[in-house]
Amino acid sequence: MAMRVDIHGEVLGGSAGLTDARPQRSEDGRPAGRSPRPVKRGESGTQGRQQTIVDWLTFTFLPTGSIGDAFEQLARYFQLWFGLPVTLTANGYGFRRYESSSDVMAYVNGQTVRLGIIGAGGDHVGGTICLDLSGVGCAAVVDWDAVYATVQDLDARITRCDLARDFCEGEVTVDQVESLYFAGDFNAGGRIPVYRRIESGVAGAGACGGRTLEIGRRKNGKMLRAYEKGRQLGKQDSEWLRIEIEFRSKDRVVDHRILIERDSYFVGAYKALEAFLDADPKRLATDQKTALEVQDEIVCERALDHAQHQYGKLVEYASISDRYQNAAALVARITRRGVPAQAFKTAVARHVHGGHVIPSNLRE
């Protein structure tokens, strides 16, 4: 029988292929294999509200009871994390080395949206449970202090945490980041990390699809990506740059405080980042709400461009018929409830944090 847990932690079904055997903790009460090398924290020039966001989070923990008990416990924690109801639903397949998994699902605008996935069970996972929260799931979090308290309470081991900052008005460019790299400002413990530059576009239009600069390697536990987010989404003249740092527990400990002191850990990753984030107050990163508004506008306008190209003639033809002379009737005829896949993140954020401002092209 599939397992389903509602937001109040009530188990609505039995577990599917999951053992209820209680795992044992290591002698010091922590998961085995924890590295002694911590992620570095820097000094951030901003106080109060954090401008850096968590855009991906993965952690593992050893449950103190059965797997079913652990799922109920997570459901109770989720009440504190998320700004909307969620359910845990077994999906019938494994996840990474875990033999079973369940989706963390939310219902937004008539459509189910996956926020994350939980893996459990298996012979090669040391009795742990894994929670993998995507960028969509992170956008649904309303209280990162509660997430921090959860990982503390569970004695969890963070295996991945992505931090990101957005610069939507061209305050920072890929060229600036690249210049600092070649000047040696990304020196990490006496070593210069490797870099890779990627760009996409079409002949005659340059890198209209966006440029990406990667510094470091994922397999080494820390990698920076600076990429033209707006162009990646399809707006060829966008100046929006996103800087992401992916931290993994490869030969290092990802400290729990990274979840609540995000600005400090972001700057602490590479000294060079202080040049963008602290030197000039006008160069402070765009807050998440504004970045999501920009993303929402780009995604919607691009989708509408496709709709115009594919169905514009049909809409025009239908509008001159006797049946659909009223534009509202025509819109009602072709509208269906749901959320476009590319808009999942902004739809969740809008539902949780309130409506966005009206896109600039629709303002009077």
Coordinates of C-alpha atoms in Angstrom, one line a residue:
M1 CA 0.0 0.0 0.0
A2 CA 1.3 3.5 -0.8
M3 CA 2.1 5.8 2.0
R4 CA 0.5 9.2 2.1
V5 CA 0.9 11.8 4.9
D6 CA -1.0 15.0 5.1
I7 CA 0.4 18.3 6.5
H8 CA -0.9 17.4 10.0
G9 CA 1.3 14.3 10.0
E10 CA -1.5 11.8 9.9
V11 CA -0.5 8.6 8.1
L12 CA -3.2 7.9 5.5
G13 CA -1.8 4.6 4.3
G14 CA 0.9 2.0 5.0
S15 CA 4.5 2.1 3.9
A16 CA 5.5 0.5 0.6
G17 CA 8.6 -1.6 0.7
L18 CA 10.0 0.2 3.7
T19 CA 11.5 -1.4 6.8
D20 CA 10.5 -0.2 10.2
A21 CA 13.7 -1.3 11.8
R22 CA 15.2 1.4 14.0
P23 CA 18.7 2.4 12.8
Q24 CA 21.5 2.9 15.3
R25 CA 23.4 6.1 15.6
S26 CA 27.2 6.2 15.6
E27 CA 29.0 6.5 18.9
D28 CA 29.0 10.3 18.9
G29 CA 25.3 10.4 17.8
R30 CA 26.0 11.7 14.3
P31 CA 26.0 10.1 10.9
A32 CA 29.2 8.4 10.0
G33 CA 31.6 10.0 7.5
R34 CA 31.3 13.6 8.5
S35 CA 34.3 15.6 7.2
P36 CA 36.2 17.8 9.7
R37 CA 36.7 20.7 7.1
P38 CA 34.0 23.3 7.4
V39 CA 32.6 25.6 4.7
K40 CA 34.1 29.1 5.3
R41 CA 32.0 32.0 6.4
G42 CA 32.9 35.5 5.4
E43 CA 31.9 38.9 6.5
S44 CA 28.9 40.4 4.8
G45 CA 28.3 44.1 4.5
T46 CA 24.5 43.7 4.7
Q47 CA 22.7 43.4 8.0
G48 CA 19.2 42.2 8.9
R49 CA 17.3 40.8 5.9
Q50 CA 19.3 38.2 4.0
Q51 CA 19.7 39.0 0.3
T52 CA 21.1 35.6 -0.6
I53 CA 18.6 32.8 -1.2
V54 CA 18.8 29.1 -0.7
D55 CA 18.0 27.6 -4.1
W56 CA 18.5 23.9 -3.4
L57 CA 18.9 21.9 -0.2
T58 CA 19.6 18.2 0.4
F59 CA 20.2 16.7 3.8
T60 CA 20.3 13.2 5.4
F61 CA 19.5 12.1 8.9
L62 CA 19.2 9.0 11.1
P63 CA 15.6 8.6 12.4
T64 CA 15.2 7.8 16.0
G65 CA 12.2 5.6 15.4
S66 CA 10.6 3.8 12.4
I67 CA 10.6 5.2 8.9
G68 CA 6.8 5.8 9.3
D69 CA 7.5 7.8 12.4
A70 CA 10.1 9.9 10.6
F71 CA 7.7 10.7 7.8
E72 CA 5.1 11.9 10.4
Q73 CA 7.9 14.0 12.0
L74 CA 8.9 15.6 8.7
A75 CA 5.2 16.4 8.0
R76 CA 5.0 18.3 11.3
Y77 CA 8.2 20.2 10.5
F78 CA 6.8 21.1 7.0
Q79 CA 3.9 22.9 8.7
L80 CA 6.5 25.3 10.1
W81 CA 8.5 25.6 6.9
F82 CA 6.1 26.1 4.1
G83 CA 3.5 28.7 3.4
L84 CA 1.0 26.3 1.9
P85 CA -0.3 22.8 2.6
V86 CA 1.8 19.8 1.4
T87 CA 1.3 16.1 1.1
L88 CA 3.8 13.2 1.1
T89 CA 3.0 10.6 -1.6
A90 CA 4.9 7.5 -2.4
N91 CA 5.8 7.4 -6.0
G92 CA 6.7 3.8 -6.5
Y93 CA 10.4 4.0 -7.4
G94 CA 13.7 4.6 -5.7
F95 CA 15.8 7.7 -5.3
R96 CA 19.6 7.6 -5.7
R97 CA 20.7 4.7 -3.4
Y98 CA 17.4 4.7 -1.5
E99 CA 15.0 1.9 -2.4
S100 CA 11.8 3.9 -2.0
S101 CA 10.9 7.5 -2.3
S102 CA 8.0 9.9 -1.7
D103 CA 7.2 13.2 -3.3
V104 CA 6.6 16.4 -1.3
M105 CA 3.6 17.8 -3.2
A106 CA 1.7 21.1 -3.1
Y107 CA -1.5 22.1 -4.9
V108 CA -1.3 25.5 -6.7
N109 CA -3.8 27.0 -9.0
G110 CA -5.5 23.7 -9.7
Q111 CA -2.3 21.8 -10.3
T112 CA 0.0 19.6 -8.2
V113 CA 3.6 20.8 -8.0
R114 CA 6.5 18.8 -6.6
L115 CA 8.6 20.7 -4.0
G116 CA 11.0 17.9 -3.2
I117 CA 11.5 14.2 -2.7
I118 CA 12.3 12.0 0.3
G119 CA 14.3 8.8 -0.1
A120 CA 14.2 6.0 2.5
G121 CA 15.2 2.3 2.9
G122 CA 18.0 0.3 1.3
D123 CA 21.0 -1.7 2.2
H124 CA 23.7 0.9 1.4
V125 CA 22.4 4.1 3.0
G126 CA 23.3 3.5 6.6
G127 CA 19.7 3.6 7.8
T128 CA 19.4 7.3 6.8
I129 CA 16.6 9.2 5.2
C130 CA 17.3 11.9 2.6
L131 CA 15.3 15.0 1.8
D132 CA 16.0 16.7 -1.5
L133 CA 14.4 20.1 -1.8
S134 CA 14.4 21.7 -5.2
G135 CA 14.5 25.4 -6.1
V136 CA 10.7 25.3 -6.4
G137 CA 10.5 23.8 -2.9
C138 CA 12.9 26.5 -1.5
A139 CA 10.7 29.2 -3.0
A140 CA 7.8 27.8 -0.9
V141 CA 9.7 28.2 2.4
V142 CA 8.5 31.1 4.6
D143 CA 10.7 30.5 7.6
W144 CA 14.3 29.5 7.2
D145 CA 14.9 29.7 10.9
A146 CA 12.4 26.8 11.2
V147 CA 14.4 24.9 8.6
Y148 CA 17.6 25.6 10.5
A149 CA 15.9 24.4 13.8
T150 CA 14.8 21.2 12.0
V151 CA 18.3 20.2 10.8
Q152 CA 19.6 21.0 14.3
D153 CA 16.9 18.9 15.9
L154 CA 17.4 16.0 13.5
D155 CA 21.2 16.2 13.8
A156 CA 21.1 16.2 10.0
R157 CA 24.0 16.3 7.6
I158 CA 23.7 18.8 4.8
T159 CA 25.0 17.2 1.6
R160 CA 24.1 20.0 -0.8
C161 CA 23.2 23.6 -0.4
D162 CA 23.0 26.1 -3.3
L163 CA 23.1 29.8 -2.5
A164 CA 22.2 32.4 -5.1
R165 CA 22.1 36.1 -5.6
D166 CA 20.4 37.9 -8.5
F167 CA 21.4 41.2 -10.3
C168 CA 18.5 42.1 -12.6
E169 CA 19.7 45.5 -13.8
G170 CA 23.1 44.7 -15.1
E171 CA 24.9 45.7 -11.9
V172 CA 27.3 42.7 -12.4
T173 CA 28.3 41.0 -15.6
V174 CA 29.9 37.7 -16.6
D175 CA 32.9 39.8 -18.0
Q176 CA 33.4 41.4 -14.5
V177 CA 33.5 38.0 -12.8
E178 CA 35.8 36.6 -15.4
S179 CA 38.2 39.6 -15.1
L180 CA 38.4 38.9 -11.3
Y181 CA 39.1 35.3 -12.0
F182 CA 42.1 36.0 -14.3
A183 CA 43.4 38.6 -11.8
G184 CA 43.7 35.7 -9.3
D185 CA 40.9 37.0 -7.0
F186 CA 39.3 33.5 -6.8
N187 CA 42.3 32.0 -5.1
A188 CA 41.2 29.3 -2.8
G189 CA 43.7 28.3 -0.1
G190 CA 46.6 29.0 -2.4
R191 CA 45.1 27.3 -5.4
I192 CA 43.4 28.8 -8.4
P193 CA 40.3 26.7 -9.2
V194 CA 39.6 25.6 -12.8
Y195 CA 37.1 27.5 -14.9
R196 CA 34.8 26.8 -17.8
R197 CA 33.1 29.3 -20.0
I198 CA 29.9 28.3 -22.0
E199 CA 27.8 30.4 -24.3
S200 CA 24.9 29.7 -26.7
G201 CA 23.3 31.7 -29.5
V202 CA 22.9 31.8 -33.2
A203 CA 25.1 33.1 -36.1
G204 CA 24.9 36.8 -36.3
A205 CA 23.3 37.3 -32.9
G206 CA 26.2 36.5 -30.7
A207 CA 25.6 34.8 -27.3
C208 CA 21.8 35.7 -27.3
G209 CA 21.1 32.4 -25.5
G210 CA 23.3 33.5 -22.6
R211 CA 26.8 33.0 -21.2
T212 CA 27.8 31.0 -18.2
L213 CA 31.1 31.1 -16.3
E214 CA 31.8 28.1 -14.0
I215 CA 34.6 28.3 -11.4
G216 CA 35.6 25.2 -9.5
R217 CA 34.3 21.7 -9.8
R218 CA 31.2 20.1 -8.4
K219 CA 33.1 16.9 -7.6
N220 CA 35.4 19.0 -5.3
G221 CA 32.5 20.2 -3.2
K222 CA 32.3 23.9 -4.3
M223 CA 31.4 25.4 -7.6
L224 CA 30.4 28.9 -8.6
R225 CA 28.1 29.6 -11.6
A226 CA 27.7 33.1 -13.0
Y227 CA 25.1 33.0 -15.8
E228 CA 22.8 35.3 -17.7
K229 CA 19.5 34.1 -16.3
G230 CA 17.2 36.3 -18.3
R231 CA 18.8 35.2 -21.6
Q232 CA 18.6 31.6 -20.5
L233 CA 14.9 32.1 -20.1
G234 CA 14.6 33.5 -23.6
K235 CA 14.8 37.3 -23.3
Q236 CA 17.8 38.0 -25.6
D237 CA 18.5 41.5 -24.3
S238 CA 18.1 40.8 -20.6
E239 CA 20.8 42.1 -18.3
W240 CA 19.8 39.7 -15.4
L241 CA 22.8 37.9 -14.0
R242 CA 22.6 35.2 -11.3
I243 CA 25.5 34.1 -9.3
E244 CA 25.1 30.7 -7.6
I245 CA 27.5 28.7 -5.4
E246 CA 26.9 25.0 -5.0
F247 CA 28.2 23.6 -1.8
R248 CA 28.5 19.8 -1.3
S249 CA 29.7 17.7 1.6
K250 CA 32.7 16.5 -0.4
D251 CA 35.7 16.7 2.0
R252 CA 33.9 19.4 4.0
V253 CA 31.2 20.0 6.5
V254 CA 28.3 22.2 5.3
D255 CA 27.5 24.0 8.5
H256 CA 23.8 24.3 9.4
R257 CA 24.1 28.0 9.9
I258 CA 24.5 28.4 6.1
L259 CA 20.7 28.4 6.1
I260 CA 20.3 31.5 8.2
E261 CA 23.6 33.3 7.6
R262 CA 23.4 33.0 3.8
D263 CA 25.0 36.3 3.0
S264 CA 28.1 35.6 5.1
Y265 CA 28.6 32.1 3.7
F266 CA 28.1 33.4 0.1
V267 CA 30.8 36.0 0.5
G268 CA 33.0 33.6 2.4
A269 CA 33.1 31.2 -0.5
Y270 CA 35.3 33.4 -2.6
K271 CA 36.9 36.7 -1.5
A272 CA 36.3 38.1 -5.0
L273 CA 32.6 38.3 -4.4
E274 CA 33.0 41.1 -1.9
A275 CA 33.8 43.4 -4.8
F276 CA 30.2 43.0 -6.1
L277 CA 28.2 42.6 -2.9
D278 CA 29.7 44.9 -0.3
A279 CA 31.6 47.8 -1.9
D280 CA 28.7 49.8 -3.3
P281 CA 25.2 49.9 -1.7
K282 CA 23.8 50.5 -5.2
R283 CA 25.1 47.1 -6.2
L284 CA 23.2 45.1 -3.6
A285 CA 21.6 42.0 -5.0
T286 CA 18.0 42.1 -6.2
D287 CA 15.7 40.6 -3.6
Q288 CA 14.0 37.3 -4.4
K289 CA 10.5 38.9 -4.9
T290 CA 11.8 41.2 -7.6
A291 CA 13.8 38.5 -9.3
L292 CA 10.8 36.2 -9.3
E293 CA 8.7 39.1 -10.8
V294 CA 11.3 39.4 -13.6
Q295 CA 11.3 35.7 -14.2
D296 CA 7.5 35.6 -14.2
E297 CA 7.3 38.3 -16.8
I298 CA 10.0 36.8 -19.1
V299 CA 8.4 33.3 -18.9
C300 CA 4.9 34.6 -19.6
E301 CA 5.9 36.9 -22.4
R302 CA 7.9 34.1 -24.1
A303 CA 5.0 31.7 -23.8
L304 CA 2.6 34.3 -25.2
D305 CA 5.0 34.8 -28.1
H306 CA 4.8 31.1 -28.9
A307 CA 1.0 31.1 -28.5
Q308 CA 0.8 34.0 -30.9
H309 CA 2.9 32.2 -33.5
Q310 CA 1.1 28.9 -33.1
Y311 CA -2.5 30.0 -32.6
G312 CA -2.7 33.7 -33.3
K313 CA -4.4 33.2 -36.7
L314 CA -6.9 30.9 -35.1
V315 CA -7.7 33.4 -32.4
E316 CA -8.1 36.2 -35.0
Y317 CA -10.4 34.0 -37.1
A318 CA -12.5 32.9 -34.2
S319 CA -12.9 36.5 -32.9
I320 CA -14.6 37.6 -36.1
S321 CA -17.1 34.8 -36.0
D322 CA -20.6 35.3 -34.6
R323 CA -19.9 32.9 -31.8
Y324 CA -16.9 34.7 -30.2
Q325 CA -17.4 38.4 -31.0
N326 CA -17.0 39.0 -27.2
A327 CA -13.2 38.8 -26.4
A328 CA -14.0 37.5 -22.8
A329 CA -16.0 34.6 -24.2
L330 CA -13.1 33.7 -26.5
V331 CA -10.6 33.8 -23.6
A332 CA -12.9 31.7 -21.5
R333 CA -13.1 29.2 -24.3
I334 CA -9.4 28.6 -24.6
T335 CA -8.4 29.0 -21.0
R336 CA -7.7 26.0 -18.8
R337 CA -6.7 25.8 -15.1
G338 CA -3.1 25.0 -14.2
V339 CA 0.5 26.4 -14.2
P340 CA 3.0 26.2 -17.1
A341 CA 6.0 24.0 -16.2
Q342 CA 8.4 26.9 -16.4
A343 CA 6.3 29.0 -14.1
F344 CA 6.1 26.5 -11.2
K345 CA 8.6 28.3 -9.1
T346 CA 7.0 31.8 -9.5
A347 CA 3.5 30.3 -9.1
V348 CA 4.5 28.7 -5.8
A349 CA 6.2 31.9 -4.6
R350 CA 3.2 34.0 -5.5
H351 CA 0.9 31.7 -3.7
V352 CA 3.1 31.7 -0.6
H353 CA 4.4 35.3 -0.5
G354 CA 1.5 37.1 -2.1
G355 CA 0.9 38.6 -5.6
H356 CA 3.7 40.1 -7.6
V357 CA 3.5 43.6 -8.9
I358 CA 1.9 44.1 -12.4
P359 CA 4.5 43.4 -15.1
S360 CA 6.0 46.6 -16.5
N361 CA 4.5 46.1 -20.0
L362 CA 1.0 46.1 -18.5
R363 CA 1.3 49.1 -16.2
E364 CA -0.6 52.3 -17.3

